[in-house]
């Protein structure tokens, strides 16, 4: 772990680089690599949020991402989907997030009594059900998806001014990152982690375990929903294929590549995935077998380090620094054990 | 309200814990059967018995981890038989576990802080407020009290067994207990640690009623004023530590366990 006193400087440096990048690289790279990585990073953060703080691996996050995206597509003017609303994009966005959280709370209420493989299966079922529902309900998903979804005007065109939407995604990423870090140190956040470590003890301490888990799942849904909204702002279209099993597996891979136990891993995993996905296509040997190649790389990373890239980084820094005990635990306990302890 | 200074069964004072006809089955296993028990405010009560006697099951029923299959549980004059564990916390019921149940991914201070908030309420608060400073201070103060001052910021997963047992007690103390139930607090402790534990138990304020399950006779009979002996799910002997020391059945039940209790 980065020593506490270096966390802010390192964070600011990373953000500074992220701010300069779009002026250095091409518009294509800004849009297809950087922006895409930010959006997938936020989606992966919703998964890592639940995994690191709650010990829950959810396969329902792409479904929730899709709910938000389809909701925006239906609420605003677009080609396909419902024609009845024609709302302003901002109102549509807020409503879409509310709908996503509501669906998340519903799934959370059902899933919150389960753990481990059962939780995985329940959330997977919901992920698949949501996809199938949109596939069948062409009134909501259009034929061949919803296209030409209007974008917020002040961001200009995602095609002509790709850096604008990129910065929006950057700001939301930072907000999500800081929000999750902050949440982990609040009573609610610590209660969620306590349930991860010992639900029986939490009940004996007076906590309503089911309620806390349900609401925490709703927060995870909000994060996934933010990614889903940004995705349609950026992409201007969404189809049931966006949330098919393939993307669902890739999102899980992103989270695992980054490291399921540290929230920053979400964006690192997403960046690695997006770069590989782009570059591998142009490697002659790989060609159309991108998924296979990604799978092999994924396997290698997981075999090398169960904690993903963040896990590799942590085991190196532990070996290099060998801190005397308690050295990076500041007085207030700020960030000391948050969010979660890497998989050892 | 009974006077906390009246140790034990003051005539006329209502017990703070009253069990009547408590039974608990697990399928074919009758873990606890037909237990009546009264514990009064300020009392120190030990529950003894060989392995499988039903001591922990009785604790679970009192704490509300699961309901009894027969009988009633009354705490502080309230019938809580069908209330979940979390509904008993506001009454001041706290407990420790025979096998530590701690939050391995959190620091010692955070474990205690979660325990403090558990009793204080505001479990769903996604904000840090001014009053959290006070809760944090309470948590650290309790940590110091159970001898964990130097390791407050250490992750619980890195603590020694003895330190984890100390934290177990700290977690129960953080809930502002009126009834504190300790399930084998001395389990796995070294001799010196047992002596320290006994001192700590003797030092508890009389406003806290203590029920203690303990196999270590030295610890149990030093701390307790009343002893309940269980065997096969039933209460077989009740008495003062002196009576227990002299009781033949106690000797028979503990024979061969290496806990003579003979001095
Ligand atoms: N959750 C459970 N499910 C099934 N059987 C149980 C359960 N809890 C306890 N038992 C059984 O009930 C009986 C009493 O167990 P209990 O744990 O209460 O004994 P104990 O007196 O605490 O023993 P020890 O000194 O070993 O801790 C045992 O036969 C045990 O196997
Ligand atoms: Mg036991």
mmCIF file with all atom_site columns, N, CA and C in Angstrom, chain A residues 182-183 185-191 193-194 196-198 200-208 211-212 215 329-334 337 340-341, chain B residues 65 85-86 89 95-97 101-107 110 113-115 117-119 122-128 132 136 140 153 168 171-172:
data_model
loop_
_atom_site.group_PDB
_atom_site.id
_atom_site.type_symbol
_atom_site.label_atom_id
_atom_site.label_alt_id
_atom_site.label_comp_id
_atom_site.label_asym_id
_atom_site.label_entity_id
_atom_site.label_seq_id
_atom_site.pdbx_PDB_ins_code
_atom_site.Cartn_x
_atom_site.Cartn_y
_atom_site.Cartn_z
_atom_site.occupancy
_atom_site.B_iso_or_equiv
_atom_site.pdbx_formal_charge
_atom_site.auth_seq_id
_atom_site.auth_comp_id
_atom_site.auth_asym_id
_atom_site.auth_atom_id
_atom_site.pdbx_PDB_model_num
ATOM 1   N N  . UNK A 1 182 ? -14.293 7.203   0.947  1.00 0.00 ? 182 UNK A N  1
ATOM 2   C CA . UNK A 1 182 ? -14.905 7.861   2.091  1.00 0.00 ? 182 UNK A CA 1
ATOM 3   C C  . UNK A 1 182 ? -15.912 6.932   2.766  1.00 0.00 ? 182 UNK A C  1
ATOM 4   N N  . UNK A 1 183 ? -16.747 6.319   1.939  1.00 0.00 ? 183 UNK A N  1
ATOM 5   C CA . UNK A 1 183 ? -17.789 5.423   2.452  1.00 0.00 ? 183 UNK A CA 1
ATOM 6   C C  . UNK A 1 183 ? -17.192 4.327   3.334  1.00 0.00 ? 183 UNK A C  1
ATOM 7   N N  . UNK A 1 185 ? -14.972 4.389   5.386  1.00 0.00 ? 185 UNK A N  1
ATOM 8   C CA . UNK A 1 185 ? -14.613 4.836   6.729  1.00 0.00 ? 185 UNK A CA 1
ATOM 9   C C  . UNK A 1 185 ? -15.806 5.376   7.511  1.00 0.00 ? 185 UNK A C  1
ATOM 10  N N  . UNK A 1 186 ? -16.993 5.293   6.948  1.00 0.00 ? 186 UNK A N  1
ATOM 11  C CA . UNK A 1 186 ? -18.185 5.766   7.666  1.00 0.00 ? 186 UNK A CA 1
ATOM 12  C C  . UNK A 1 186 ? -18.796 4.596   8.445  1.00 0.00 ? 186 UNK A C  1
ATOM 13  N N  . UNK A 1 187 ? -19.696 4.886   9.390  1.00 0.00 ? 187 UNK A N  1
ATOM 14  C CA . UNK A 1 187 ? -20.345 3.793   10.116 1.00 0.00 ? 187 UNK A CA 1
ATOM 15  C C  . UNK A 1 187 ? -20.973 2.759   9.177  1.00 0.00 ? 187 UNK A C  1
ATOM 16  N N  . UNK A 1 188 ? -21.669 3.237   8.153  1.00 0.00 ? 188 UNK A N  1
ATOM 17  C CA . UNK A 1 188 ? -22.313 2.316   7.217  1.00 0.00 ? 188 UNK A CA 1
ATOM 18  C C  . UNK A 1 188 ? -21.264 1.459   6.505  1.00 0.00 ? 188 UNK A C  1
ATOM 19  N N  . UNK A 1 189 ? -20.218 2.124   6.021  1.00 0.00 ? 189 UNK A N  1
ATOM 20  C CA . UNK A 1 189 ? -19.178 1.399   5.289  1.00 0.00 ? 189 UNK A CA 1
ATOM 21  C C  . UNK A 1 189 ? -18.478 0.368   6.156  1.00 0.00 ? 189 UNK A C  1
ATOM 22  N N  . UNK A 1 190 ? -18.204 0.730   7.397  1.00 0.00 ? 190 UNK A N  1
ATOM 23  C CA . UNK A 1 190 ? -17.546 -0.218  8.301  1.00 0.00 ? 190 UNK A CA 1
ATOM 24  C C  . UNK A 1 190 ? -18.489 -1.356  8.660  1.00 0.00 ? 190 UNK A C  1
ATOM 25  N N  . UNK A 1 191 ? -19.780 -1.037  8.776  1.00 0.00 ? 191 UNK A N  1
ATOM 26  C CA . UNK A 1 191 ? -20.748 -2.094  9.063  1.00 0.00 ? 191 UNK A CA 1
ATOM 27  C C  . UNK A 1 191 ? -20.790 -3.100  7.911  1.00 0.00 ? 191 UNK A C  1
ATOM 28  N N  . UNK A 1 193 ? -18.374 -3.818  5.910  1.00 0.00 ? 193 UNK A N  1
ATOM 29  C CA . UNK A 1 193 ? -17.164 -4.642  5.999  1.00 0.00 ? 193 UNK A CA 1
ATOM 30  C C  . UNK A 1 193 ? -17.246 -5.628  7.161  1.00 0.00 ? 193 UNK A C  1
ATOM 31  N N  . UNK A 1 194 ? -17.875 -5.199  8.249  1.00 0.00 ? 194 UNK A N  1
ATOM 32  C CA . UNK A 1 194 ? -18.051 -6.102  9.380  1.00 0.00 ? 194 UNK A CA 1
ATOM 33  C C  . UNK A 1 194 ? -18.894 -7.311  8.989  1.00 0.00 ? 194 UNK A C  1
ATOM 34  N N  . UNK A 1 196 ? -19.115 -8.517  6.003  1.00 0.00 ? 196 UNK A N  1
ATOM 35  C CA . UNK A 1 196 ? -18.234 -9.345  5.164  1.00 0.00 ? 196 UNK A CA 1
ATOM 36  C C  . UNK A 1 196 ? -17.416 -10.297 6.035  1.00 0.00 ? 196 UNK A C  1
ATOM 37  N N  . UNK A 1 197 ? -16.884 -9.773  7.137  1.00 0.00 ? 197 UNK A N  1
ATOM 38  C CA . UNK A 1 197 ? -15.971 -10.572 7.955  1.00 0.00 ? 197 UNK A CA 1
ATOM 39  C C  . UNK A 1 197 ? -16.700 -11.492 8.921  1.00 0.00 ? 197 UNK A C  1
ATOM 40  N N  . UNK A 1 198 ? -17.818 -11.059 9.466  1.00 0.00 ? 198 UNK A N  1
ATOM 41  C CA . UNK A 1 198 ? -18.542 -11.934 10.395 1.00 0.00 ? 198 UNK A CA 1
ATOM 42  C C  . UNK A 1 198 ? -19.971 -11.441 10.621 1.00 0.00 ? 198 UNK A C  1
ATOM 43  N N  . UNK A 1 200 ? -22.552 -13.012 11.795 1.00 0.00 ? 200 UNK A N  1
ATOM 44  C CA . UNK A 1 200 ? -23.151 -13.416 13.075 1.00 0.00 ? 200 UNK A CA 1
ATOM 45  C C  . UNK A 1 200 ? -22.807 -12.405 14.158 1.00 0.00 ? 200 UNK A C  1
ATOM 46  N N  . UNK A 1 201 ? -21.545 -11.987 14.201 1.00 0.00 ? 201 UNK A N  1
ATOM 47  C CA . UNK A 1 201 ? -21.130 -11.001 15.189 1.00 0.00 ? 201 UNK A CA 1
ATOM 48  C C  . UNK A 1 201 ? -21.902 -9.700  15.007 1.00 0.00 ? 201 UNK A C  1
ATOM 49  N N  . UNK A 1 202 ? -22.075 -9.316  13.741 1.00 0.00 ? 202 UNK A N  1
ATOM 50  C CA . UNK A 1 202 ? -22.783 -8.064  13.474 1.00 0.00 ? 202 UNK A CA 1
ATOM 51  C C  . UNK A 1 202 ? -24.210 -8.106  13.995 1.00 0.00 ? 202 UNK A C  1
ATOM 52  N N  . UNK A 1 203 ? -24.867 -9.238  13.850 1.00 0.00 ? 203 UNK A N  1
ATOM 53  C CA . UNK A 1 203 ? -26.223 -9.361  14.393 1.00 0.00 ? 203 UNK A CA 1
ATOM 54  C C  . UNK A 1 203 ? -26.200 -9.217  15.907 1.00 0.00 ? 203 UNK A C  1
ATOM 55  N N  . UNK A 1 204 ? -25.213 -9.860  16.539 1.00 0.00 ? 204 UNK A N  1
ATOM 56  C CA . UNK A 1 204 ? -25.126 -9.796  17.995 1.00 0.00 ? 204 UNK A CA 1
ATOM 57  C C  . UNK A 1 204 ? -24.780 -8.388  18.470 1.00 0.00 ? 204 UNK A C  1
ATOM 58  N N  . UNK A 1 205 ? -24.182 -7.570  17.580 1.00 0.00 ? 205 UNK A N  1
ATOM 59  C CA . UNK A 1 205 ? -23.868 -6.188  17.954 1.00 0.00 ? 205 UNK A CA 1
ATOM 60  C C  . UNK A 1 205 ? -25.049 -5.264  17.702 1.00 0.00 ? 205 UNK A C  1
ATOM 61  N N  . UNK A 1 206 ? -26.119 -5.798  17.160 1.00 0.00 ? 206 UNK A N  1
ATOM 62  C CA . UNK A 1 206 ? -27.329 -5.006  16.997 1.00 0.00 ? 206 UNK A CA 1
ATOM 63  C C  . UNK A 1 206 ? -27.617 -4.549  15.577 1.00 0.00 ? 206 UNK A C  1
ATOM 64  N N  . UNK A 1 207 ? -26.828 -4.991  14.611 1.00 0.00 ? 207 UNK A N  1
ATOM 65  C CA . UNK A 1 207 ? -27.002 -4.520  13.237 1.00 0.00 ? 207 UNK A CA 1
ATOM 66  C C  . UNK A 1 207 ? -28.051 -5.343  12.485 1.00 0.00 ? 207 UNK A C  1
ATOM 67  N N  . UNK A 1 208 ? -28.771 -4.647  11.608 1.00 0.00 ? 208 UNK A N  1
ATOM 68  C CA . UNK A 1 208 ? -29.715 -5.317  10.716 1.00 0.00 ? 208 UNK A CA 1
ATOM 69  C C  . UNK A 1 208 ? -28.958 -5.694  9.440  1.00 0.00 ? 208 UNK A C  1
ATOM 70  N N  . UNK A 1 211 ? -30.742 -5.573  5.907  1.00 0.00 ? 211 UNK A N  1
ATOM 71  C CA . UNK A 1 211 ? -31.020 -4.208  5.442  1.00 0.00 ? 211 UNK A CA 1
ATOM 72  C C  . UNK A 1 211 ? -29.732 -3.530  4.950  1.00 0.00 ? 211 UNK A C  1
ATOM 73  N N  . UNK A 1 212 ? -28.667 -3.671  5.722  1.00 0.00 ? 212 UNK A N  1
ATOM 74  C CA . UNK A 1 212 ? -27.400 -3.034  5.338  1.00 0.00 ? 212 UNK A CA 1
ATOM 75  C C  . UNK A 1 212 ? -26.912 -3.580  4.004  1.00 0.00 ? 212 UNK A C  1
ATOM 76  N N  . UNK A 1 215 ? -29.113 -2.229  1.047  1.00 0.00 ? 215 UNK A N  1
ATOM 77  C CA . UNK A 1 215 ? -28.830 -0.846  0.665  1.00 0.00 ? 215 UNK A CA 1
ATOM 78  C C  . UNK A 1 215 ? -27.452 -0.740  0.025  1.00 0.00 ? 215 UNK A C  1
ATOM 79  N N  . UNK A 1 329 ? -0.131  3.458   9.305  1.00 0.00 ? 329 UNK A N  1
ATOM 80  C CA . UNK A 1 329 ? -1.438  3.663   9.909  1.00 0.00 ? 329 UNK A CA 1
ATOM 81  C C  . UNK A 1 329 ? -1.431  4.976   10.685 1.00 0.00 ? 329 UNK A C  1
ATOM 82  N N  . UNK A 1 330 ? -2.014  6.012   10.115 1.00 0.00 ? 330 UNK A N  1
ATOM 83  C CA . UNK A 1 330 ? -2.019  7.302   10.792 1.00 0.00 ? 330 UNK A CA 1
ATOM 84  C C  . UNK A 1 330 ? -2.957  7.293   11.997 1.00 0.00 ? 330 UNK A C  1
ATOM 85  N N  . UNK A 1 331 ? -2.870  8.347   12.796 1.00 0.00 ? 331 UNK A N  1
ATOM 86  C CA . UNK A 1 331 ? -3.566  8.380   14.082 1.00 0.00 ? 331 UNK A CA 1
ATOM 87  C C  . UNK A 1 331 ? -5.043  8.054   13.970 1.00 0.00 ? 331 UNK A C  1
ATOM 88  N N  . UNK A 1 332 ? -5.735  8.703   13.062 1.00 0.00 ? 332 UNK A N  1
ATOM 89  C CA . UNK A 1 332 ? -7.176  8.512   12.976 1.00 0.00 ? 332 UNK A CA 1
ATOM 90  C C  . UNK A 1 332 ? -7.575  7.178   12.381 1.00 0.00 ? 332 UNK A C  1
ATOM 91  N N  . UNK A 1 333 ? -6.587  6.399   11.977 1.00 0.00 ? 333 UNK A N  1
ATOM 92  C CA . UNK A 1 333 ? -6.914  5.151   11.303 1.00 0.00 ? 333 UNK A CA 1
ATOM 93  C C  . UNK A 1 333 ? -7.359  5.441   9.880  1.00 0.00 ? 333 UNK A C  1
ATOM 94  N N  . UNK A 1 334 ? -7.202  6.660   9.431  1.00 0.00 ? 334 UNK A N  1
ATOM 95  C CA . UNK A 1 334 ? -7.642  7.071   8.099  1.00 0.00 ? 334 UNK A CA 1
ATOM 96  C C  . UNK A 1 334 ? -7.002  6.189   7.039  1.00 0.00 ? 334 UNK A C  1
ATOM 97  N N  . UNK A 1 337 ? -7.027  0.457   6.954  1.00 0.00 ? 337 UNK A N  1
ATOM 98  C CA . UNK A 1 337 ? -7.353  -0.882  6.496  1.00 0.00 ? 337 UNK A CA 1
ATOM 99  C C  . UNK A 1 337 ? -8.351  -0.825  5.351  1.00 0.00 ? 337 UNK A C  1
ATOM 100 N N  . UNK A 1 340 ? -10.654 -2.769  2.546  1.00 0.00 ? 340 UNK A N  1
ATOM 101 C CA . UNK A 1 340 ? -10.383 -4.200  2.582  1.00 0.00 ? 340 UNK A CA 1
ATOM 102 C C  . UNK A 1 340 ? -8.904  -4.483  2.553  1.00 0.00 ? 340 UNK A C  1
ATOM 103 N N  . UNK A 1 341 ? -8.539  -5.638  2.987  1.00 0.00 ? 341 UNK A N  1
ATOM 104 C CA . UNK A 1 341 ? -7.132  -6.009  3.010  1.00 0.00 ? 341 UNK A CA 1
ATOM 105 C C  . UNK A 1 341 ? -6.879  -6.919  1.825  1.00 0.00 ? 341 UNK A C  1
ATOM 106 N N  . UNK B 2 65  ? -29.544 -15.656 19.212 1.00 0.00 ? 65  UNK B N  1
ATOM 107 C CA . UNK B 2 65  ? -29.003 -16.108 17.932 1.00 0.00 ? 65  UNK B CA 1
ATOM 108 C C  . UNK B 2 65  ? -30.001 -17.044 17.251 1.00 0.00 ? 65  UNK B C  1
ATOM 109 N N  . UNK B 2 85  ? -31.562 -11.305 17.852 1.00 0.00 ? 85  UNK B N  1
ATOM 110 C CA . UNK B 2 85  ? -30.434 -10.830 18.660 1.00 0.00 ? 85  UNK B CA 1
ATOM 111 C C  . UNK B 2 85  ? -30.374 -9.306  18.686 1.00 0.00 ? 85  UNK B C  1
ATOM 112 N N  . UNK B 2 86  ? -30.586 -8.686  17.521 1.00 0.00 ? 86  UNK B N  1
ATOM 113 C CA . UNK B 2 86  ? -30.372 -7.236  17.475 1.00 0.00 ? 86  UNK B CA 1
ATOM 114 C C  . UNK B 2 86  ? -31.389 -6.469  18.308 1.00 0.00 ? 86  UNK B C  1
ATOM 115 N N  . UNK B 2 89  ? -29.918 -6.097  21.926 1.00 0.00 ? 89  UNK B N  1
ATOM 116 C CA . UNK B 2 89  ? -28.775 -5.215  22.158 1.00 0.00 ? 89  UNK B CA 1
ATOM 117 C C  . UNK B 2 89  ? -29.183 -3.935  22.889 1.00 0.00 ? 89  UNK B C  1
ATOM 118 N N  . UNK B 2 95  ? -22.212 -10.208 24.299 1.00 0.00 ? 95  UNK B N  1
ATOM 119 C CA . UNK B 2 95  ? -21.628 -11.529 24.494 1.00 0.00 ? 95  UNK B CA 1
ATOM 120 C C  . UNK B 2 95  ? -20.280 -11.660 23.797 1.00 0.00 ? 95  UNK B C  1
ATOM 121 N N  . UNK B 2 96  ? -19.537 -12.687 24.215 1.00 0.00 ? 96  UNK B N  1
ATOM 122 C CA . UNK B 2 96  ? -18.341 -13.077 23.468 1.00 0.00 ? 96  UNK B CA 1
ATOM 123 C C  . UNK B 2 96  ? -18.569 -14.494 22.956 1.00 0.00 ? 96  UNK B C  1
ATOM 124 N N  . UNK B 2 97  ? -17.675 -14.941 22.102 1.00 0.00 ? 97  UNK B N  1
ATOM 125 C CA . UNK B 2 97  ? -17.823 -16.263 21.493 1.00 0.00 ? 97  UNK B CA 1
ATOM 126 C C  . UNK B 2 97  ? -16.676 -17.177 21.897 1.00 0.00 ? 97  UNK B C  1
ATOM 127 N N  . UNK B 2 101 ? -15.115 -14.323 17.023 1.00 0.00 ? 101 UNK B N  1
ATOM 128 C CA . UNK B 2 101 ? -15.818 -13.839 15.837 1.00 0.00 ? 101 UNK B CA 1
ATOM 129 C C  . UNK B 2 101 ? -15.496 -12.364 15.690 1.00 0.00 ? 101 UNK B C  1
ATOM 130 N N  . UNK B 2 102 ? -14.405 -12.104 14.962 1.00 0.00 ? 102 UNK B N  1
ATOM 131 C CA . UNK B 2 102 ? -13.937 -10.727 14.838 1.00 0.00 ? 102 UNK B CA 1
ATOM 132 C C  . UNK B 2 102 ? -13.940 -10.336 13.370 1.00 0.00 ? 102 UNK B C  1
ATOM 133 N N  . UNK B 2 103 ? -13.681 -9.060  13.095 1.00 0.00 ? 103 UNK B N  1
ATOM 134 C CA . UNK B 2 103 ? -13.647 -8.579  11.720 1.00 0.00 ? 103 UNK B CA 1
ATOM 135 C C  . UNK B 2 103 ? -12.192 -8.558  11.267 1.00 0.00 ? 103 UNK B C  1
ATOM 136 N N  . UNK B 2 104 ? -11.769 -9.657  10.679 1.00 0.00 ? 104 UNK B N  1
ATOM 137 C CA . UNK B 2 104 ? -10.360 -9.879  10.360 1.00 0.00 ? 104 UNK B CA 1
ATOM 138 C C  . UNK B 2 104 ? -9.762  -8.838  9.421  1.00 0.00 ? 104 UNK B C  1
ATOM 139 N N  . UNK B 2 105 ? -10.599 -8.217  8.577  1.00 0.00 ? 105 UNK B N  1
ATOM 140 C CA . UNK B 2 105 ? -10.082 -7.250  7.615  1.00 0.00 ? 105 UNK B CA 1
ATOM 141 C C  . UNK B 2 105 ? -9.997  -5.838  8.169  1.00 0.00 ? 105 UNK B C  1
ATOM 142 N N  . UNK B 2 106 ? -10.460 -5.632  9.385  1.00 0.00 ? 106 UNK B N  1
ATOM 143 C CA . UNK B 2 106 ? -10.451 -4.290  9.970  1.00 0.00 ? 106 UNK B CA 1
ATOM 144 C C  . UNK B 2 106 ? -9.420  -4.220  11.098 1.00 0.00 ? 106 UNK B C  1
ATOM 145 N N  . UNK B 2 107 ? -9.027  -2.995  11.439 1.00 0.00 ? 107 UNK B N  1
ATOM 146 C CA . UNK B 2 107 ? -8.087  -2.813  12.540 1.00 0.00 ? 107 UNK B CA 1
ATOM 147 C C  . UNK B 2 107 ? -8.804  -3.049  13.874 1.00 0.00 ? 107 UNK B C  1
ATOM 148 N N  . UNK B 2 110 ? -11.066 -0.212  14.612 1.00 0.00 ? 110 UNK B N  1
ATOM 149 C CA . UNK B 2 110 ? -12.290 -0.246  13.805 1.00 0.00 ? 110 UNK B CA 1
ATOM 150 C C  . UNK B 2 110 ? -13.258 -1.314  14.314 1.00 0.00 ? 110 UNK B C  1
ATOM 151 N N  . UNK B 2 113 ? -14.883 0.215   17.211 1.00 0.00 ? 113 UNK B N  1
ATOM 152 C CA . UNK B 2 113 ? -15.736 1.309   16.755 1.00 0.00 ? 113 UNK B CA 1
ATOM 153 C C  . UNK B 2 113 ? -17.061 0.753   16.217 1.00 0.00 ? 113 UNK B C  1
ATOM 154 N N  . UNK B 2 114 ? -16.988 -0.316  15.438 1.00 0.00 ? 114 UNK B N  1
ATOM 155 C CA . UNK B 2 114 ? -18.206 -0.955  14.925 1.00 0.00 ? 114 UNK B CA 1
ATOM 156 C C  . UNK B 2 114 ? -19.075 -1.446  16.090 1.00 0.00 ? 114 UNK B C  1
ATOM 157 N N  . UNK B 2 115 ? -18.412 -1.958  17.123 1.00 0.00 ? 115 UNK B N  1
ATOM 158 C CA . UNK B 2 115 ? -19.163 -2.428  18.289 1.00 0.00 ? 115 UNK B CA 1
ATOM 159 C C  . UNK B 2 115 ? -19.828 -1.260  19.021 1.00 0.00 ? 115 UNK B C  1
ATOM 160 N N  . UNK B 2 117 ? -20.743 1.683   17.689 1.00 0.00 ? 117 UNK B N  1
ATOM 161 C CA . UNK B 2 117 ? -21.846 2.159   16.847 1.00 0.00 ? 117 UNK B CA 1
ATOM 162 C C  . UNK B 2 117 ? -23.032 1.196   16.932 1.00 0.00 ? 117 UNK B C  1
ATOM 163 N N  . UNK B 2 118 ? -22.711 -0.106  17.053 1.00 0.00 ? 118 UNK B N  1
ATOM 164 C CA . UNK B 2 118 ? -23.782 -1.098  17.160 1.00 0.00 ? 118 UNK B CA 1
ATOM 165 C C  . UNK B 2 118 ? -24.737 -0.759  18.281 1.00 0.00 ? 118 UNK B C  1
ATOM 166 N N  . UNK B 2 119 ? -24.185 -0.325  19.415 1.00 0.00 ? 119 UNK B N  1
ATOM 167 C CA . UNK B 2 119 ? -25.031 0.013   20.557 1.00 0.00 ? 119 UNK B CA 1
ATOM 168 C C  . UNK B 2 119 ? -25.618 1.410   20.430 1.00 0.00 ? 119 UNK B C  1
ATOM 169 N N  . UNK B 2 122 ? -27.567 4.444   14.372 1.00 0.00 ? 122 UNK B N  1
ATOM 170 C CA . UNK B 2 122 ? -27.013 5.161   13.227 1.00 0.00 ? 122 UNK B CA 1
ATOM 171 C C  . UNK B 2 122 ? -26.204 4.246   12.337 1.00 0.00 ? 122 UNK B C  1
ATOM 172 N N  . UNK B 2 123 ? -26.668 2.992   12.221 1.00 0.00 ? 123 UNK B N  1
ATOM 173 C CA . UNK B 2 123 ? -25.905 1.979   11.480 1.00 0.00 ? 123 UNK B CA 1
ATOM 174 C C  . UNK B 2 123 ? -25.830 2.260   9.988  1.00 0.00 ? 123 UNK B C  1
ATOM 175 N N  . UNK B 2 124 ? -26.784 3.049   9.473  1.00 0.00 ? 124 UNK B N  1
ATOM 176 C CA . UNK B 2 124 ? -26.841 3.270   8.028  1.00 0.00 ? 124 UNK B CA 1
ATOM 177 C C  . UNK B 2 124 ? -26.292 4.641   7.647  1.00 0.00 ? 124 UNK B C  1
ATOM 178 N N  . UNK B 2 125 ? -25.561 5.232   8.546  1.00 0.00 ? 125 UNK B N  1
ATOM 179 C CA . UNK B 2 125 ? -25.087 6.598   8.315  1.00 0.00 ? 125 UNK B CA 1
ATOM 180 C C  . UNK B 2 125 ? -23.875 6.586   7.383  1.00 0.00 ? 125 UNK B C  1
ATOM 181 N N  . UNK B 2 126 ? -24.014 7.115   6.149  1.00 0.00 ? 126 UNK B N  1
ATOM 182 C CA . UNK B 2 126 ? -22.882 7.116   5.230  1.00 0.00 ? 126 UNK B CA 1
ATOM 183 C C  . UNK B 2 126 ? -22.051 8.401   5.360  1.00 0.00 ? 126 UNK B C  1
ATOM 184 N N  . UNK B 2 127 ? -22.079 8.999   6.535  1.00 0.00 ? 127 UNK B N  1
ATOM 185 C CA . UNK B 2 127 ? -21.347 10.244  6.767  1.00 0.00 ? 127 UNK B CA 1
ATOM 186 C C  . UNK B 2 127 ? -20.563 10.118  8.058  1.00 0.00 ? 127 UNK B C  1
ATOM 187 N N  . UNK B 2 128 ? -19.427 10.813  8.113  1.00 0.00 ? 128 UNK B N  1
ATOM 188 C CA . UNK B 2 128 ? -18.719 10.907  9.387  1.00 0.00 ? 128 UNK B CA 1
ATOM 189 C C  . UNK B 2 128 ? -19.103 12.228  10.026 1.00 0.00 ? 128 UNK B C  1
ATOM 190 N N  . UNK B 2 132 ? -18.716 11.150  15.884 1.00 0.00 ? 132 UNK B N  1
ATOM 191 C CA . UNK B 2 132 ? -17.882 9.974   15.639 1.00 0.00 ? 132 UNK B CA 1
ATOM 192 C C  . UNK B 2 132 ? -16.542 10.076  16.355 1.00 0.00 ? 132 UNK B C  1
ATOM 193 N N  . UNK B 2 136 ? -15.088 7.155   18.447 1.00 0.00 ? 136 UNK B N  1
ATOM 194 C CA . UNK B 2 136 ? -13.728 6.659   18.197 1.00 0.00 ? 136 UNK B CA 1
ATOM 195 C C  . UNK B 2 136 ? -12.928 6.650   19.501 1.00 0.00 ? 136 UNK B C  1
ATOM 196 N N  . UNK B 2 140 ? -11.236 3.431   21.400 1.00 0.00 ? 140 UNK B N  1
ATOM 197 C CA . UNK B 2 140 ? -9.804  3.315   21.733 1.00 0.00 ? 140 UNK B CA 1
ATOM 198 C C  . UNK B 2 140 ? -9.620  3.132   23.235 1.00 0.00 ? 140 UNK B C  1
ATOM 199 N N  . UNK B 2 153 ? -4.072  -0.038  15.983 1.00 0.00 ? 153 UNK B N  1
ATOM 200 C CA . UNK B 2 153 ? -4.135  0.189   14.541 1.00 0.00 ? 153 UNK B CA 1
ATOM 201 C C  . UNK B 2 153 ? -3.676  -1.012  13.723 1.00 0.00 ? 153 UNK B C  1
ATOM 202 N N  . UNK B 2 168 ? -12.168 -9.964  21.882 1.00 0.00 ? 168 UNK B N  1
ATOM 203 C CA . UNK B 2 168 ? -13.507 -10.539 22.055 1.00 0.00 ? 168 UNK B CA 1
ATOM 204 C C  . UNK B 2 168 ? -14.212 -9.857  23.235 1.00 0.00 ? 168 UNK B C  1
ATOM 205 N N  . UNK B 2 171 ? -15.032 -6.174  22.500 1.00 0.00 ? 171 UNK B N  1
ATOM 206 C CA . UNK B 2 171 ? -16.213 -6.024  21.637 1.00 0.00 ? 171 UNK B CA 1
ATOM 207 C C  . UNK B 2 171 ? -17.491 -6.059  22.472 1.00 0.00 ? 171 UNK B C  1
ATOM 208 N N  . UNK B 2 172 ? -17.512 -6.945  23.467 1.00 0.00 ? 172 UNK B N  1
ATOM 209 C CA . UNK B 2 172 ? -18.707 -7.059  24.309 1.00 0.00 ? 172 UNK B CA 1
ATOM 210 C C  . UNK B 2 172 ? -18.817 -5.871  25.260 1.00 0.00 ? 172 UNK B C  1
#
